[in-house]
CSV table of C-alpha atoms and ligand atoms in Angstrom, one decimal:
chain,number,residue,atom,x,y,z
A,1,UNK,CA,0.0,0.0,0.0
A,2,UNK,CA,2.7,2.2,0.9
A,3,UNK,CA,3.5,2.2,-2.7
A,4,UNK,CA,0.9,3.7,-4.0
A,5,UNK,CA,0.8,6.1,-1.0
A,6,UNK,CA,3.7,7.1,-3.0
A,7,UNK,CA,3.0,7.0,-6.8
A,8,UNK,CA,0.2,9.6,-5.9
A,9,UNK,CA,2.6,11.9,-4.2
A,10,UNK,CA,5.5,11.3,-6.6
A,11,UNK,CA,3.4,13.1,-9.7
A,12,UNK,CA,2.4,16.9,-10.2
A,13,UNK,CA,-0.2,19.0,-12.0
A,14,UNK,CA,0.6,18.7,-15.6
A,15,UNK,CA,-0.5,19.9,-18.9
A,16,UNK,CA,-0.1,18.0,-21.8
A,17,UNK,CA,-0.7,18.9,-25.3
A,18,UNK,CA,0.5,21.0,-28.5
A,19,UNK,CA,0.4,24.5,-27.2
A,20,UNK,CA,0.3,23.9,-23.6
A,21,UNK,CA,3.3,26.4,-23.3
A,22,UNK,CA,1.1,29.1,-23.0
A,23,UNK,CA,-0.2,27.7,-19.5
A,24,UNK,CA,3.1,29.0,-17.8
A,25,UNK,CA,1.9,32.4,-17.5
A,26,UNK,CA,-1.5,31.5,-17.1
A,27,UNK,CA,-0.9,29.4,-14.0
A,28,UNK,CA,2.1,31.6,-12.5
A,29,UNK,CA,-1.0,34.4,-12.2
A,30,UNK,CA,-3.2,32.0,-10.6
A,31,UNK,CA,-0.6,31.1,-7.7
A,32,UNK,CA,0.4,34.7,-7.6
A,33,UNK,CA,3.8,34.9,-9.0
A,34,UNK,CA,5.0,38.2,-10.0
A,35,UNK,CA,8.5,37.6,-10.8
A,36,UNK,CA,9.9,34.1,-12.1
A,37,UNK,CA,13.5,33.0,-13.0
A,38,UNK,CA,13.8,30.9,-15.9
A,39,UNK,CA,16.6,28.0,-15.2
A,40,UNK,CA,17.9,26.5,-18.7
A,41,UNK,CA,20.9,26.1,-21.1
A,42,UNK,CA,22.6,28.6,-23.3
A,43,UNK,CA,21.7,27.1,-26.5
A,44,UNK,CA,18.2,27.1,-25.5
A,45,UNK,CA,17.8,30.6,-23.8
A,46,UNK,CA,18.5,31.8,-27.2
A,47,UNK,CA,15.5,29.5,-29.1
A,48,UNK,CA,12.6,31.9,-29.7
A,49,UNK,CA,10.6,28.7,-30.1
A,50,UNK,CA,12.0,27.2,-26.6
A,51,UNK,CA,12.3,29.8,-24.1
A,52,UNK,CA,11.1,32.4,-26.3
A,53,UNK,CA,7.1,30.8,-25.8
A,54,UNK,CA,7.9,30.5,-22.0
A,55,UNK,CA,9.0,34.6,-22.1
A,56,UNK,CA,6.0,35.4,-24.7
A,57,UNK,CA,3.6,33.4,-22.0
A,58,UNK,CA,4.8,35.4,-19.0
A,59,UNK,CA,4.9,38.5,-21.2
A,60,UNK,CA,1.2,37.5,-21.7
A,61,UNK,CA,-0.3,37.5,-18.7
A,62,UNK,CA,2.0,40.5,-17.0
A,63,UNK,CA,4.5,38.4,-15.4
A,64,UNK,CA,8.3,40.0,-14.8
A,65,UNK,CA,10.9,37.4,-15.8
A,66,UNK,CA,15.1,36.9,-15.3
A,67,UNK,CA,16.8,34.1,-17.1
A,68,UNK,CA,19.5,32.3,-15.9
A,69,UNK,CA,20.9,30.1,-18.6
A,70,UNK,CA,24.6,28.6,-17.0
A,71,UNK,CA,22.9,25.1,-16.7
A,72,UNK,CA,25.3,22.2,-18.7
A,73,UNK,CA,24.5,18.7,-18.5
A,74,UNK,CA,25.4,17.2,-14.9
A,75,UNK,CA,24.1,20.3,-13.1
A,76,UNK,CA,27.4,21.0,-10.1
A,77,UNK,CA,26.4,22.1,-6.8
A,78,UNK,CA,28.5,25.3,-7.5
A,79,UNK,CA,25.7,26.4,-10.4
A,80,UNK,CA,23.0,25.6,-8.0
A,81,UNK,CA,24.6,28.1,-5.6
A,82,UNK,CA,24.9,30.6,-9.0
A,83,UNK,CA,21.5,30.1,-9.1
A,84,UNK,CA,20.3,31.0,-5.4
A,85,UNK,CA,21.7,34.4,-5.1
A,86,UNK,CA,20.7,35.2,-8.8
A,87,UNK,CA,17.3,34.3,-8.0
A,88,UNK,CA,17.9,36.0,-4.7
A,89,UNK,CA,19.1,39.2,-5.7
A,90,UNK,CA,16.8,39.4,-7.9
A,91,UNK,CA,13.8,39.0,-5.8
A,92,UNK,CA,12.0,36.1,-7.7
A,93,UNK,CA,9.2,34.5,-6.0
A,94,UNK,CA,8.6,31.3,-9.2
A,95,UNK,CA,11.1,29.3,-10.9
A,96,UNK,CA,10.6,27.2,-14.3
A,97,UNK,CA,13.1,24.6,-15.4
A,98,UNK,CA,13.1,24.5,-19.1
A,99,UNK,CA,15.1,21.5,-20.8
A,100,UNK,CA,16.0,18.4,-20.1
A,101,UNK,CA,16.5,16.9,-16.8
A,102,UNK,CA,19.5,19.2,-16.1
A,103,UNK,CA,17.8,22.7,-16.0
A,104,UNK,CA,14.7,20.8,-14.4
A,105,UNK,CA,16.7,19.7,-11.8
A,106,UNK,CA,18.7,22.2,-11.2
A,107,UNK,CA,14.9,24.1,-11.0
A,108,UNK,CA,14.5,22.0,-8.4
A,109,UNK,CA,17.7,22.5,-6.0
A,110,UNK,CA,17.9,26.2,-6.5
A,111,UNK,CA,14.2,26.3,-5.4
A,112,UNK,CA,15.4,24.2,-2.1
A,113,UNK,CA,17.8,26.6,-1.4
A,114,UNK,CA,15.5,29.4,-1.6
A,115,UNK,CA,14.3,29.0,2.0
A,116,UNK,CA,16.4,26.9,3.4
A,117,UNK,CA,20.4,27.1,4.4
A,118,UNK,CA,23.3,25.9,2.9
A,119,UNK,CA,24.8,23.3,1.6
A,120,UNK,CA,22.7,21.4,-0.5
A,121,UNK,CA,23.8,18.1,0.8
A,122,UNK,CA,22.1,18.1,3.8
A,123,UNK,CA,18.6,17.9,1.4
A,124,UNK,CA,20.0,14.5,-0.6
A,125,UNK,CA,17.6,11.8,0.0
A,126,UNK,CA,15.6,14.2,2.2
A,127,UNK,CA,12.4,16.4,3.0
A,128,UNK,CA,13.3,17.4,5.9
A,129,UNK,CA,13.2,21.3,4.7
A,130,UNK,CA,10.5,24.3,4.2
A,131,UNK,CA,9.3,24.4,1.2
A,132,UNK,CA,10.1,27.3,-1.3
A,133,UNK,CA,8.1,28.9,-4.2
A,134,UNK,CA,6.2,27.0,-6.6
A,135,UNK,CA,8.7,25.5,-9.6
A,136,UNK,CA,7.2,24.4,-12.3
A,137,UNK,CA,9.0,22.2,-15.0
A,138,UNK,CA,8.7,22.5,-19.2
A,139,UNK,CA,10.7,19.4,-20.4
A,140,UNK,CA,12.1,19.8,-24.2
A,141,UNK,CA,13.5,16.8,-24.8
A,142,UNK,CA,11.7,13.1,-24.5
A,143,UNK,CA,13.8,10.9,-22.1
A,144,UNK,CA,14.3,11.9,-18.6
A,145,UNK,CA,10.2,12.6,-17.6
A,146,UNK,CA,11.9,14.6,-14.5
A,147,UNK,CA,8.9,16.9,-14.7
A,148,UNK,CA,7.0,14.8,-13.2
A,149,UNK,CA,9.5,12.9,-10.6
A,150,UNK,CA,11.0,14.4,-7.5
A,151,UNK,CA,14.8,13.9,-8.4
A,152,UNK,CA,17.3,16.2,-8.5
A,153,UNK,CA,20.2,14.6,-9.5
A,154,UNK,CA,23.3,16.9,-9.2
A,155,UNK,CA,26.8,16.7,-9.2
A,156,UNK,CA,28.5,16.8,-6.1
A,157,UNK,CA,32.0,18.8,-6.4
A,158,UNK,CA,33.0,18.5,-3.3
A,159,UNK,CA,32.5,14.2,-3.4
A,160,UNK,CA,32.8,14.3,-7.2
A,161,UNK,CA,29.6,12.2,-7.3
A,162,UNK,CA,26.4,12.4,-8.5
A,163,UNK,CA,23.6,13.2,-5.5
A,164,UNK,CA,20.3,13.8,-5.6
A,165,UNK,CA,18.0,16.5,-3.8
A,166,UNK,CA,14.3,15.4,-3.6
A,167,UNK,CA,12.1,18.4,-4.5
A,168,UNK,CA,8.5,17.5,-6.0
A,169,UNK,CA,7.6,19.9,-8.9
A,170,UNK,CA,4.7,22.2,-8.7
A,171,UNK,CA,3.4,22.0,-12.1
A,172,UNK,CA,4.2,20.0,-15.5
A,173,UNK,CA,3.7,21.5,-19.0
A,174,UNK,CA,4.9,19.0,-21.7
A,175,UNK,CA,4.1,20.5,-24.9
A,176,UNK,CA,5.4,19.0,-27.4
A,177,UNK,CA,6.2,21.4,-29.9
A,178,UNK,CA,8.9,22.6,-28.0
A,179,UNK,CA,10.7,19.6,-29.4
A,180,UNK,CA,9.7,19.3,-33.1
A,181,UNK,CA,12.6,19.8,-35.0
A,182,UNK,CA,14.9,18.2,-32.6
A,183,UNK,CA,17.9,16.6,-33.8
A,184,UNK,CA,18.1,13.0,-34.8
A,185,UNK,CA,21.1,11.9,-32.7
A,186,UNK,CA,19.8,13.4,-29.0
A,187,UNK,CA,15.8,12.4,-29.6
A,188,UNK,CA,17.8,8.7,-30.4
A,189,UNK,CA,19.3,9.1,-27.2
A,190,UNK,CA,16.7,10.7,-25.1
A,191,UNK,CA,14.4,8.4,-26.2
A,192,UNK,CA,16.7,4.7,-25.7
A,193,UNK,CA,17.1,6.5,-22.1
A,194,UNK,CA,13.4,6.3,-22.0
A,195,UNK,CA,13.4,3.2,-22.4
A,196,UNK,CA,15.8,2.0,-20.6
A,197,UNK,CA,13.8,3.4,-17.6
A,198,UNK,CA,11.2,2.1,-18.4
A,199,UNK,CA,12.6,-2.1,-19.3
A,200,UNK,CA,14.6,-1.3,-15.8
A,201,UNK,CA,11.6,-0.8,-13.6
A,202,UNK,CA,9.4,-3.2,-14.9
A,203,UNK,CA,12.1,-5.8,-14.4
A,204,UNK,CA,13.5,-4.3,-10.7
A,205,UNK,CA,13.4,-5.9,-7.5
A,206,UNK,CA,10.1,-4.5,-6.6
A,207,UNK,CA,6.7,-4.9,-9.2
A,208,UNK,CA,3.7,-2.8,-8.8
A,209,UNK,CA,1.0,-3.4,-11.5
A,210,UNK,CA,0.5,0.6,-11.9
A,211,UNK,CA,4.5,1.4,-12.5
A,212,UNK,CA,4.0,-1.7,-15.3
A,213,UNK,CA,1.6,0.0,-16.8
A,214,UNK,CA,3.0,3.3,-17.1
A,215,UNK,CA,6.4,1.7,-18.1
A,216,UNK,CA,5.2,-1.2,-20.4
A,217,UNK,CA,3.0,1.3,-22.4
A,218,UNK,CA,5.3,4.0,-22.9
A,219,UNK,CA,8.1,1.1,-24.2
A,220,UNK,CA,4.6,0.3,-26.9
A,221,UNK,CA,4.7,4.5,-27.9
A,222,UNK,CA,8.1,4.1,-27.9
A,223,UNK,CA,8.6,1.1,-30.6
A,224,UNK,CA,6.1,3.1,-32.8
A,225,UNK,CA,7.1,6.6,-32.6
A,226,UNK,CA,11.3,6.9,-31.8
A,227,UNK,CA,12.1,5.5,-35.0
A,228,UNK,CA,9.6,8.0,-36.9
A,229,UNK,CA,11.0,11.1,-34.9
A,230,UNK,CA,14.7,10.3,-35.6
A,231,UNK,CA,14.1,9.7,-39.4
A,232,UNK,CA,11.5,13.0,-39.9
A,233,UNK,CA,12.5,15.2,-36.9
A,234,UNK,CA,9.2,17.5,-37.4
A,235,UNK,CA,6.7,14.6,-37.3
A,236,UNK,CA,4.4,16.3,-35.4
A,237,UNK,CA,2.3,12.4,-34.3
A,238,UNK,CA,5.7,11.1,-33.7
A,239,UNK,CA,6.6,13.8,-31.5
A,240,UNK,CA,3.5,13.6,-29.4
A,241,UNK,CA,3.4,10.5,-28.6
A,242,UNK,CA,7.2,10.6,-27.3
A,243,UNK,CA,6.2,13.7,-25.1
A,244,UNK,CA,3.5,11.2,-23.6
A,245,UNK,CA,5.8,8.4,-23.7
A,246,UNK,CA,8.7,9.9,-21.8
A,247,UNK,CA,5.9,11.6,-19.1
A,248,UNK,CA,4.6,8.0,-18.8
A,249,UNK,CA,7.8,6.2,-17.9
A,250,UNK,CA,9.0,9.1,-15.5
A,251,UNK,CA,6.0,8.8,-13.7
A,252,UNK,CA,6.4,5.1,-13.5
A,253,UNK,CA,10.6,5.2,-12.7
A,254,UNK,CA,10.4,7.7,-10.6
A,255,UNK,CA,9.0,5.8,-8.1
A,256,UNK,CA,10.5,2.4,-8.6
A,257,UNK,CA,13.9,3.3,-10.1
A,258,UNK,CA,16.7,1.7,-12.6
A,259,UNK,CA,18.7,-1.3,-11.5
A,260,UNK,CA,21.8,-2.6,-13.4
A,261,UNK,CA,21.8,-1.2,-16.8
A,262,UNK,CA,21.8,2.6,-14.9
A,263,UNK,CA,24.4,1.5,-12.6
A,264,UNK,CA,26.6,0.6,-15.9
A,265,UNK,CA,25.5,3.1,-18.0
A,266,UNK,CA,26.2,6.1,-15.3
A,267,UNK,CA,29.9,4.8,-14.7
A,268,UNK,CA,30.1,4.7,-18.7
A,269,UNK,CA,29.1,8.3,-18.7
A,270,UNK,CA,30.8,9.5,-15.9
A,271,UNK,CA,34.1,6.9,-16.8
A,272,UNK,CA,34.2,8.2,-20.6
A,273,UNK,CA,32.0,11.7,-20.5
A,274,UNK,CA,29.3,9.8,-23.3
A,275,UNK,CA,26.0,11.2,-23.0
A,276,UNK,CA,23.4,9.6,-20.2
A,277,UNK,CA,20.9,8.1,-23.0
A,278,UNK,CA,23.4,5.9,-25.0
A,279,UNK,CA,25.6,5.4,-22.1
A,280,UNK,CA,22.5,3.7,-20.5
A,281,UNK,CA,21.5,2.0,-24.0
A,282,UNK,CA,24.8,0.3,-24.6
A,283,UNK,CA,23.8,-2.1,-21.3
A,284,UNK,CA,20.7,-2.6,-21.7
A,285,UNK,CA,19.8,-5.7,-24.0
A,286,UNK,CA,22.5,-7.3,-21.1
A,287,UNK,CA,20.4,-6.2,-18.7
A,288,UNK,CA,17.6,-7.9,-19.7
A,289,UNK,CA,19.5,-11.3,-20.3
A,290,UNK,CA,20.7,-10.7,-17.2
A,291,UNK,CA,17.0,-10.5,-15.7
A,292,UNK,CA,15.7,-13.0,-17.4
A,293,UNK,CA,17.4,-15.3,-15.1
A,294,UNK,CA,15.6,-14.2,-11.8
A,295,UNK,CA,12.8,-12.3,-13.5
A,296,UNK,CA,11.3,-14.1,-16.4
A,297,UNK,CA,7.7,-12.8,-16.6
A,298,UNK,CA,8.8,-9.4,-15.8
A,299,UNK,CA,11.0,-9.8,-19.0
A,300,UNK,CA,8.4,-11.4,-20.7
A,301,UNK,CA,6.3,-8.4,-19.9
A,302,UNK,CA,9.0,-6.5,-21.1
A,303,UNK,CA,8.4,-8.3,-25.0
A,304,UNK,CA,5.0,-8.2,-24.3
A,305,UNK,CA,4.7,-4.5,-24.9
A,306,UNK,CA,7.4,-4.5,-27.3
A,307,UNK,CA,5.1,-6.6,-29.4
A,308,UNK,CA,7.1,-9.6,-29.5
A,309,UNK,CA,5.9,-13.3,-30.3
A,310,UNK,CA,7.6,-16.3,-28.5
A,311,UNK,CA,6.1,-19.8,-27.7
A,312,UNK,CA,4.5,-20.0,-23.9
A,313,UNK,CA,7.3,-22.1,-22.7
A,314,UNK,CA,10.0,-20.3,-23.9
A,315,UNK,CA,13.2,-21.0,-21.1
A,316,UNK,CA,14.1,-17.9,-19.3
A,317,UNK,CA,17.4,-18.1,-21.3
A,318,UNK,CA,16.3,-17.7,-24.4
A,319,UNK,CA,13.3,-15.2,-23.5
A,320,UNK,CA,16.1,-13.3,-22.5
A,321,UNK,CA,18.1,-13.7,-25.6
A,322,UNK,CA,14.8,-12.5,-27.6
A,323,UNK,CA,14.8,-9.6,-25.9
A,324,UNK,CA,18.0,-8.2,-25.9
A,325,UNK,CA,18.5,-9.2,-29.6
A,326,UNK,CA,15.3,-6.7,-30.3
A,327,UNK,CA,16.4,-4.2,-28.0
A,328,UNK,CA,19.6,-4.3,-30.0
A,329,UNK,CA,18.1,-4.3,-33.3
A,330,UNK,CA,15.8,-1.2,-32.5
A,331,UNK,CA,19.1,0.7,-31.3
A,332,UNK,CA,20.3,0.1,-34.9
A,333,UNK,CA,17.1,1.2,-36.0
A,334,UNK,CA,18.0,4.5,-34.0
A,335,UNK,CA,21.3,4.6,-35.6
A,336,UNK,CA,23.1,4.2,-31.5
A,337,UNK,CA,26.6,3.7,-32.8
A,338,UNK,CA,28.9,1.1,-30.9
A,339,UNK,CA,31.0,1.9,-27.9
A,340,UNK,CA,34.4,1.5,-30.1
A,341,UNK,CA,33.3,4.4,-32.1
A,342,UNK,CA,33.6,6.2,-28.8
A,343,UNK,CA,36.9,5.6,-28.2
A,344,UNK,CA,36.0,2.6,-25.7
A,345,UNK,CA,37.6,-0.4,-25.4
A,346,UNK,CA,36.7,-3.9,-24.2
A,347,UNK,CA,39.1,-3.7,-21.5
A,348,UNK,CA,38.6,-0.5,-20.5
A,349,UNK,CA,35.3,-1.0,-20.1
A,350,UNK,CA,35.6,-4.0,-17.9
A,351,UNK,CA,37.7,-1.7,-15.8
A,352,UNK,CA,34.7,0.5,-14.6
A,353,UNK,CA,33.4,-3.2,-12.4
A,354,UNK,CA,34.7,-1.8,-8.9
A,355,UNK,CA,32.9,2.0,-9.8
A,356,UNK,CA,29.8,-0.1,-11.0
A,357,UNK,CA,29.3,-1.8,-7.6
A,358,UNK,CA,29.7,1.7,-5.9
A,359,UNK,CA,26.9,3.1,-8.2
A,360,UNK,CA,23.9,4.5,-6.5
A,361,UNK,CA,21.4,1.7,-8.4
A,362,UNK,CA,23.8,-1.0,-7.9
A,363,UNK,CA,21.9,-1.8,-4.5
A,364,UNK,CA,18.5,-2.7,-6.1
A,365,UNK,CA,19.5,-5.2,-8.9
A,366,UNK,CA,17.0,-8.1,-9.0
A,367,UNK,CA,19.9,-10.7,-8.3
A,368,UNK,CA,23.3,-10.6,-6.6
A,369,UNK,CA,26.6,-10.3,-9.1
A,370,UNK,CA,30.1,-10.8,-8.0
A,371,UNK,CA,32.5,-9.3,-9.5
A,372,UNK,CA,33.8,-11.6,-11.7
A,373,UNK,CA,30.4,-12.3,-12.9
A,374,UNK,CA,29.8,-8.6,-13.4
A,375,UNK,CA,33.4,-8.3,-15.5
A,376,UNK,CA,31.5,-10.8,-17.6
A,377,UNK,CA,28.5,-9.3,-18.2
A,378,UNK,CA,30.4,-6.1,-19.2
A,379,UNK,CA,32.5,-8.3,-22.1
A,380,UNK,CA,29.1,-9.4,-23.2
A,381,UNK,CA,28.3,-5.5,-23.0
A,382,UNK,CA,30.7,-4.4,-24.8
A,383,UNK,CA,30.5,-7.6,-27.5
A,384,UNK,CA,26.8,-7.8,-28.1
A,385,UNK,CA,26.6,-4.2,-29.7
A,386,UNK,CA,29.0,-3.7,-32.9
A,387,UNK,CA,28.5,-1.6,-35.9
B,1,FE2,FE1,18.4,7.7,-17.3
């Protein structure tokens, strides 16, 4: 029960649709905000047709705004401190993330830090602080779905890891056409980081029918629409559906989280600076071999809503197989190029084992590894994916 106590409490407000943009200003009035800081990226500060709807909405509907647009990908502590006393000085009393999970995260910490003391890392793990003024969240990519989840992942420069606030957005506006035109290489990756979520939870250590259903539906929008988006990067259906998509499964991983292929593909990332989505696509048909072992009708599940066929007593070895072979296969379709084009090696990448075991999802895999059998897995990693 305790669960679902949670799911509830894990999701926000949100609007979803083709236009919804224009609800910033609208629902900034309605809670009274009079000045809002807008948290982003450089590149995207200066897209009228990103932040430049968010402005025209507060523009709209009277609302003063400041922009503060230093957020890169791995959001550091130090920028979350930038943030404060920007915000600070500037008296804002509303913050909206816009981008992907970075500037929604970092949304989120700065809005922590608004009424409550310094450093940030007493708040990891925590809600044991007052809250601050309503944040809202505008995702414009498809993969994270951290509108809708309270994580806050950050990077730690003190510990040089990744931590993680807990702050639960306000409000969610996922409007989709802030991401038509996106390019085909980062919706490939947002998106196989969507799904990767998703195959993770519904194959984790915990199973809770409403998670599955979030997850195993948004892996169905995903086999229809990724490859669509990455081949016509303004198809508007395509586009949709991945907004919905990537909403679904944050909704659903948020509260369950990612196992194995995370703990791999984070260490990948933060081991050879490769971006989150491929680093966690690389690992994942593994994963699911892996999982087949202890989790068989999870993974079946998993084909299920992929829409594959297999005979009813397939062995858990070779339902595994199937699935990692398609999960493979679709990454081709999505043109996610192979490690060694990267610059990483086989043995290199059996190297990152002891980091692995240290990761922060490495606690909640379905089934025990040692290390040995984890330097395996990670030659079957780095083998099973070639160009
Ligand atoms: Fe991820």
């Amino acid at each position: 029960m305790s669960y679902y106590t949670n799911f509830y409490e894990q999701t926000c407000y949100t609007y979803m649709g083709p236009g919804s943009v224009k609800q910033v200003g609208i629902s900034a009035k309605e809670k009274g905000i009079t000045k809002m800081m807008i948290v982003t990226d450089p590149f995207l500060a200066k897209q009228e047709n990103v932040v430049g709807k968010v402005k025209k909405s507060l523009e709209d509907n009277g609302i003063e705004y400041v922009v503060f647009d230093k957020i890169n990908v791995d959001p550091l502590d130090t920028i979350v401190y930038e943030g404060e006393e920007f915000a600070k000085a500037e008296k804002v009393n509303g913050l909206v993330g816009v981008g992907g999970g970075s500037s929604m995260d970092a949304a989120k910490s700065i809005d922590i830090l608004m009424t409550n003391p310094r450093p940030l890392s007493q708040y990891y793990y925590s809600w044991d602080y007052k809250p601050g003024p309503p944040v809202f969240e505008v995702p414009t990519t498809t993969g994270t779905g951290s509108e809708n989840t309270y994580y806050s992942v950050i990077s730690d420069t003190t510990l040089n890891v990744k931590k993680v606030p807990l702050k639960k957005p306000d409000l969610a506006i996922c409007d989709p056409e802030l991401t038509y035109g996106l390019p085909a290489g980062l919706t490939a990756a947002t998106g196989m980081d969507a799904f990767a979520h998703a195959a993770e939870t519904m194959t984790g250590m915990i199973q809770c029918a409403l998670t599955d259903a979030l997850c195993g539906f948004g892996i169905t929008l995903l086999m229809n629409n990724l490859p669509t988006a990455v081949e016509q990067p303004d198809n508007k259906e395509a586009r949709d559906n991945l907004m919905i998509a990537s909403n679904l499964i944050g909704r659903g991983f948020g509260v369950m989280g990612c196992h194995l292929g995370h703990a791999i593909g984070q260490c990948i990332g933060a081991r050879y600076h490769t971006t989150h989505g491929i680093s966690c696509a690389w690992p994942l048909p593994a994963t699911m071999e892996y999982s087949a072992i202890s989790e068989p009708e999870k993974v079946k599940m998993v084909a299920d809503y992929m829409g594959l066929k297999y005979p009813e007593n397939i062995s858990n070895e070779r339902i595994g197989k199937l699935v990692s072979e398609a999960i493979s296969d679709f990454m081709h379709v999505v043109h996610i190029k192979p490690m060694s084009e990267y610059g990483i090696d086989r043995d290199g990448l059996i190297g990152i084992a002891d980091i692995v075991m240290e990761d922060n999802c490495w606690p909640v895999i379905p089934r025990e590894l040692t290390k040995p059998e984890l330097e395996e897995l990670l030659g079957k990693v780095y083998d099973s994916y070639q160009g």
